Amino acid sequence: MSSSNRTNIPNSLNEHWMPFTDNKTFKKNPRLITDAKGVYLTNHQGKKMIDASSGLFCNPLGHGRKEITEAVSKQLDKLDYCQPFNQGYGGSFELATRIAKKTPEGINRIFYTICGSTAVETAIKIAIAYHRAKGDSKRFRFVGRERGYHGMNIGATTVGGMINNVKTFASVLMPGVQHMRHTHLPEHKFVKGQPETGIEMAEDLERIAMNFGGENIAACIVEPIAGSTGTLVPPKGYLKRIREICDKHGILLIFDEVITGWGRTGSAFASQEFGVTPDMITMAKATTNGVIPMGVVAVKEEMYDAVLDSSKNPEGTPELFHGYTYSGIPAAVAAGLAVQDIFDKEDIFNRAKEMSPYFQEGLHSLKDLKEVVSIRGYGMMGGVEMKMKDKPGKSGFQTFKHCYDAGVNFKNTGDTLIIAPQFICEKKHIDEIIEKLRTGISNYSKS
Ligand SMILES: Cc1ncc(COP(=O)(O)O)c(C=O)c1O
């Protein structure tokens, strides 16, 4: 394709099998992004759009941050790769120390993975390894939650609770996984922040422990706020009650903070925001501002010690037979360190906290729109749910397309629009997002 081709569409779209995409429809009328700077994206037709979802919750610091790209480029010139097994390089240790300064106290051992899915898979395996290290090898069950999303490998798919993600693969899912009910109740439809009702949903964990034996359950995994199903905010007291039930039965608690981590709630982690400390935290996405894949599992020090201390393996043999070729690669670490610098220098989490009431007000101002049936949100994340039309997902996608045309980009999940602005947004950017959402949603209603 010649560079003078103004459409910027590759000659063939056939070969790339796109993830989580209606490939047939997309390829007839593609939406390609060519440039990104700050809070704006430009598409292949030269149209500028505001990024209302930080990519996929990935870029809270804005697009095209020179500090990050330069740090990565410098790192690649110096050391582009080194194998991470029984070898290493200084940067990954430095980043682990920086991450551990921001995680809740005691959760300070850092295992690098490639993405959110591999972080969840790793947390599942660490849970099993920890119980075995403590002489408790009968715990094999896991508990997830309906409408949870934890990624797409087999373990993460199984503990997740989104029906379309599991039904094709039912035959190969992990055994011994139970799901609690999700926490979204009809009366939560237009609630701002944490709902007052619904704490009793936590008792589902107690029931599962009764039915399957708490002593057989290795871990319970939840997103503190379910993100991919459209911001389901936990009822007041719910997470604390889950923690209590876990403690009663010796069940580990994993908070999947791939979305809520790194400031999305206004605190570094939702764990701190809600005052509930899990045993492991998974993270990814904003860890590198989305520019290079990286996942992380932050683990309680005592769990790390137990696994290491119980190992009777000969010298040079791993204590934990687990890891990835790309665990903590230099380019991802360089991005991660640059991101940590920006978090500190720009007081990013407080910035998110200060902007969130303004954002939430704006989001809830859309309540009057005809087809909007629910709005919920917390911090710098929110979901706007559209009235279902014929089949789930249709109205969400059509609204997304009208909003895209109106100049605001985000992702829809089913009939819910996922809105998660960047933390560098000023009030005028929030205003622009809300105004364009209003236009797009109204145009959809008229269509
Ligand atoms: C809470 C949560 N966990 C895990 C994942 C999977 O992350 P990845 O797509 O990087 O594998 C996601 C992705 O959106 C997520 O939202």
PDB file of C-alpha atoms in Angstrom, residues 54 56-60 113-121 123 149-152 156 221-228 254-265 268-271 280-290 294-298 381 423:
ATOM      1  CA  SER A  54      -8.143   4.325  28.313  1.00  0.00           C
ATOM      2  CA  LEU A  56      -8.944  -1.343  27.466  1.00  0.00           C
ATOM      3  CA  PHE A  57      -8.279   0.304  30.868  1.00  0.00           C
ATOM      4  CA  CYS A  58      -4.624   0.268  29.813  1.00  0.00           C
ATOM      5  CA  ASN A  59      -3.431   3.848  29.342  1.00  0.00           C
ATOM      6  CA  PRO A  60      -4.429   6.007  32.331  1.00  0.00           C
ATOM      7  CA  THR A 113       3.809 -12.859  33.965  1.00  0.00           C
ATOM      8  CA  ILE A 114       2.902 -11.799  30.437  1.00  0.00           C
ATOM      9  CA  CYS A 115      -0.612 -10.407  30.837  1.00  0.00           C
ATOM     10  CA  GLY A 116      -3.682 -10.499  33.064  1.00  0.00           C
ATOM     11  CA  SER A 117      -4.677 -14.028  32.049  1.00  0.00           C
ATOM     12  CA  THR A 118      -1.263 -15.443  32.902  1.00  0.00           C
ATOM     13  CA  ALA A 119      -1.274 -13.495  36.165  1.00  0.00           C
ATOM     14  CA  VAL A 120      -4.534 -15.198  37.149  1.00  0.00           C
ATOM     15  CA  GLU A 121      -3.247 -18.616  36.025  1.00  0.00           C
ATOM     16  CA  ALA A 123      -2.129 -17.022  41.160  1.00  0.00           C
ATOM     17  CA  TYR A 149     -13.769 -11.856  33.991  1.00  0.00           C
ATOM     18  CA  HIS A 150     -10.260 -13.112  34.676  1.00  0.00           C
ATOM     19  CA  GLY A 151      -8.806 -13.756  31.222  1.00  0.00           C
ATOM     20  CA  MET A 152      -8.847 -16.413  28.599  1.00  0.00           C
ATOM     21  CA  ALA A 156      -8.882 -18.038  34.125  1.00  0.00           C
ATOM     22  CA  ILE A 221     -11.016 -15.086  43.302  1.00  0.00           C
ATOM     23  CA  VAL A 222     -12.992 -11.903  42.674  1.00  0.00           C
ATOM     24  CA  GLU A 223     -12.534  -8.599  40.931  1.00  0.00           C
ATOM     25  CA  PRO A 224     -13.142  -6.058  43.710  1.00  0.00           C
ATOM     26  CA  ILE A 225     -15.263  -4.210  41.124  1.00  0.00           C
ATOM     27  CA  ALA A 226     -16.297  -6.404  38.192  1.00  0.00           C
ATOM     28  CA  GLY A 227     -14.955  -4.464  35.219  1.00  0.00           C
ATOM     29  CA  SER A 228     -15.565  -6.352  32.002  1.00  0.00           C
ATOM     30  CA  ILE A 254      -7.239 -13.398  45.377  1.00  0.00           C
ATOM     31  CA  PHE A 255      -8.196  -9.913  44.244  1.00  0.00           C
ATOM     32  CA  ASP A 256      -7.965  -9.651  40.489  1.00  0.00           C
ATOM     33  CA  GLU A 257      -7.001  -5.995  40.124  1.00  0.00           C
ATOM     34  CA  VAL A 258      -6.086  -6.094  36.437  1.00  0.00           C
ATOM     35  CA  ILE A 259      -8.577  -3.244  35.981  1.00  0.00           C
ATOM     36  CA  THR A 260      -8.959  -1.761  39.466  1.00  0.00           C
ATOM     37  CA  GLY A 261      -5.210  -1.727  40.146  1.00  0.00           C
ATOM     38  CA  TRP A 262      -2.987   1.310  39.681  1.00  0.00           C
ATOM     39  CA  GLY A 263      -5.374   4.053  40.687  1.00  0.00           C
ATOM     40  CA  ARG A 264      -8.643   3.282  38.890  1.00  0.00           C
ATOM     41  CA  THR A 265     -10.602   3.544  42.165  1.00  0.00           C
ATOM     42  CA  ALA A 268      -3.341   2.468  44.283  1.00  0.00           C
ATOM     43  CA  PHE A 269      -5.405  -0.721  44.654  1.00  0.00           C
ATOM     44  CA  ALA A 270      -9.085  -1.365  45.341  1.00  0.00           C
ATOM     45  CA  SER A 271      -7.877  -3.401  48.278  1.00  0.00           C
ATOM     46  CA  MET A 280      -2.641 -12.193  46.344  1.00  0.00           C
ATOM     47  CA  ILE A 281      -3.275  -9.378  43.888  1.00  0.00           C
ATOM     48  CA  THR A 282      -3.122  -9.807  40.119  1.00  0.00           C
ATOM     49  CA  MET A 283      -2.407  -6.841  37.878  1.00  0.00           C
ATOM     50  CA  ALA A 284      -1.510  -6.044  34.242  1.00  0.00           C
ATOM     51  CA  LYS A 285      -2.723  -3.332  31.805  1.00  0.00           C
ATOM     52  CA  ALA A 286      -1.729  -0.002  33.468  1.00  0.00           C
ATOM     53  CA  THR A 287       1.440  -1.575  34.914  1.00  0.00           C
ATOM     54  CA  THR A 288       3.177  -0.458  31.701  1.00  0.00           C
ATOM     55  CA  ASN A 289       0.517   2.064  30.649  1.00  0.00           C
ATOM     56  CA  GLY A 290      -0.467  -0.632  28.146  1.00  0.00           C
ATOM     57  CA  MET A 294       3.239  -7.402  31.429  1.00  0.00           C
ATOM     58  CA  GLY A 295       1.322  -9.104  34.201  1.00  0.00           C
ATOM     59  CA  VAL A 296       2.143  -9.290  37.883  1.00  0.00           C
ATOM     60  CA  VAL A 297       1.087 -11.380  40.853  1.00  0.00           C
ATOM     61  CA  ALA A 298       1.816  -9.749  44.187  1.00  0.00           C
ATOM     62  CA  MET A 381     -14.717   3.643  35.918  1.00  0.00           C
ATOM     63  CA  PHE A 423      -6.327   9.981  34.787  1.00  0.00           C
TER      64      PHE A 423
END
